[in-house]
Amino acid sequence: MTPSNDVFESLEQELAWQRELYMDLHRNPELSMAEHRTAGIIEQKLSGFGYQVQRIGGTGVVGVLENGAGATVLARADTDALPVSEATGLEYASRVTVEAPGSGTTGVMHACGHDMHVASLLGAAKLLADRRDAWSGTYVALFQPGEETAEGAQAMVDDGLAAKVPHPDVALAQHVMPAEAGMIGTTAGPILSAGDSLRIIVYGRGAHGSMPHTAVDSVVLAASIVMRLQTVVSRETQPGEFAVVTVGASNAGTKSNIIPDRAELLLNLRTYSPAVRRRVIASIKRIVQGECAAAGSPREPDFEFYDQFPLTSNDADATERVTAALAEHFGPEQVYVADPATASEDFSRIPAAFGVPYTYWTVGSVPAETYRKAVENGTVAEDIPANHSPFFAPAIDPTLSVATRTQAVAALAYLGQ
Ligand code: ZN
Ligand code: ZN
């Protein structure tokens, strides 16, 4: 038996407390940047395992385990939940609610599986702490708050992350997905898109609805912008290049007989290439400014970016090294090349703060039989609840075991003897 396999001897035993912990976190979800209970539990666990623990960025927690000479590996899990009212009917379903300003009471749910990320990274941290004879180097287990709002990684970086923890050689992260449980997806290059939200205000001249000749109609202006924006991807982006431009909200006016003096458009952009992103943004600005000029708008439009997620693009060498280790541990049939997803993440801000390579992979969480049946019937989109759905319910077994092993195996690819 190789030393790296030795590390997993006690896995079954660890999984007992990990399952309990997972269900406890699932029952007690906390919204982005308010993960106080969760952070407390993580601190307590890591300290118990023998890690040096510190709080970074409010509810961020980092545990460091120094174990002699060798590489330093940083592994990250995100910890926050979503304002979603759980509808899974699970015995351990969340009944937590919060008062959301303006929109009344809403449920809170771990609808993105971050509870699984926490339970599995803590499991890997324990396995490595218990078998220090099987590896050498430094292991940094990082628990990041506020992924869903793209705030948490930046909060940790702004709080001095790079100066407070040992400089890693590589950073690792994973995400549970609505794919077949046990299957692990890796890929070099882009795996998640850059995401930008953009608020645009265009200005008209308000008037009575019966006197359009005295107005610059901001509703008509916004409508022509929405139509023209459809050409950014269809006519200006090279076929085969990836870009999404969605107008998710268009707000103007209050009453049928008032022509409003302004309109607001909320856009969501997704891209894999910085060059494409720059071009898409330039095209949007050109179109909006051009339509405003054509309408006789009395004032330049306003552009405000918010909720911005960086591109997640995996380092080729790190991905190759981790993929080889995963294929050796799980068998090559359990590891496949993942297609890039259109979702976004803020994880890459952490390796960026250190200037180090990273790799990010996916772990399936749907019972194999259920998933295969849906694939056979061509009903994956309807039958398999995806992340952020109120029905999202990863199968604890084998997902927790696989996600624990992936973190430990990937770390040992750098730390193993
Ligand atoms: Zn999410
Ligand atoms: Zn997520």
mmCIF file of N, CA and C and ligand atoms in Angstrom, residues 78 112-114 117 147-148 175 345 387-388, ligand 2:
data_model
loop_
_atom_site.group_PDB
_atom_site.id
_atom_site.type_symbol
_atom_site.label_atom_id
_atom_site.label_comp_id
_atom_site.label_asym_id
_atom_site.label_seq_id
_atom_site.Cartn_x
_atom_site.Cartn_y
_atom_site.Cartn_z
ATOM 1 N N ASP A 78 -16.003 27.098 0.216
ATOM 2 C CA ASP A 78 -16.854 28.251 0.498
ATOM 3 C C ASP A 78 -17.940 27.837 1.487
ATOM 4 N N CYS A 112 -26.519 25.504 -2.786
ATOM 5 C CA CYS A 112 -25.405 25.403 -3.727
ATOM 6 C C CYS A 112 -24.384 24.369 -3.258
ATOM 7 N N GLY A 113 -24.692 23.693 -2.139
ATOM 8 C CA GLY A 113 -23.814 22.608 -1.690
ATOM 9 C C GLY A 113 -22.570 23.044 -0.948
ATOM 10 N N HIS A 114 -22.516 24.298 -0.492
ATOM 11 C CA HIS A 114 -21.314 24.746 0.210
ATOM 12 C C HIS A 114 -21.155 24.022 1.547
ATOM 13 N N HIS A 117 -19.037 21.248 0.771
ATOM 14 C CA HIS A 117 -17.633 21.672 0.623
ATOM 15 C C HIS A 117 -16.965 21.788 1.997
ATOM 16 N N GLU A 147 -19.233 33.603 -1.039
ATOM 17 C CA GLU A 147 -18.964 33.310 -2.463
ATOM 18 C C GLU A 147 -20.111 33.781 -3.330
ATOM 19 N N GLU A 148 -21.348 33.565 -2.851
ATOM 20 C CA GLU A 148 -22.517 33.826 -3.699
ATOM 21 C C GLU A 148 -22.640 35.295 -4.093
ATOM 22 N N HIS A 175 -16.360 21.962 -6.507
ATOM 23 C CA HIS A 175 -17.776 22.301 -6.365
ATOM 24 C C HIS A 175 -18.650 21.102 -6.678
ATOM 25 N N GLU A 345 -17.471 32.157 -10.194
ATOM 26 C CA GLU A 345 -16.907 31.922 -8.856
ATOM 27 C C GLU A 345 -15.934 33.043 -8.523
ATOM 28 N N ASN A 387 -27.918 23.447 -8.883
ATOM 29 C CA ASN A 387 -27.519 24.362 -7.821
ATOM 30 C C ASN A 387 -28.440 25.583 -7.840
ATOM 31 N N HIS A 388 -28.795 26.055 -6.667
ATOM 32 C CA HIS A 388 -29.666 27.214 -6.427
ATOM 33 C C HIS A 388 -31.150 26.866 -6.531
HETATM 34 ZN ZN ZN B 2 -21.593 27.450 -5.095
#
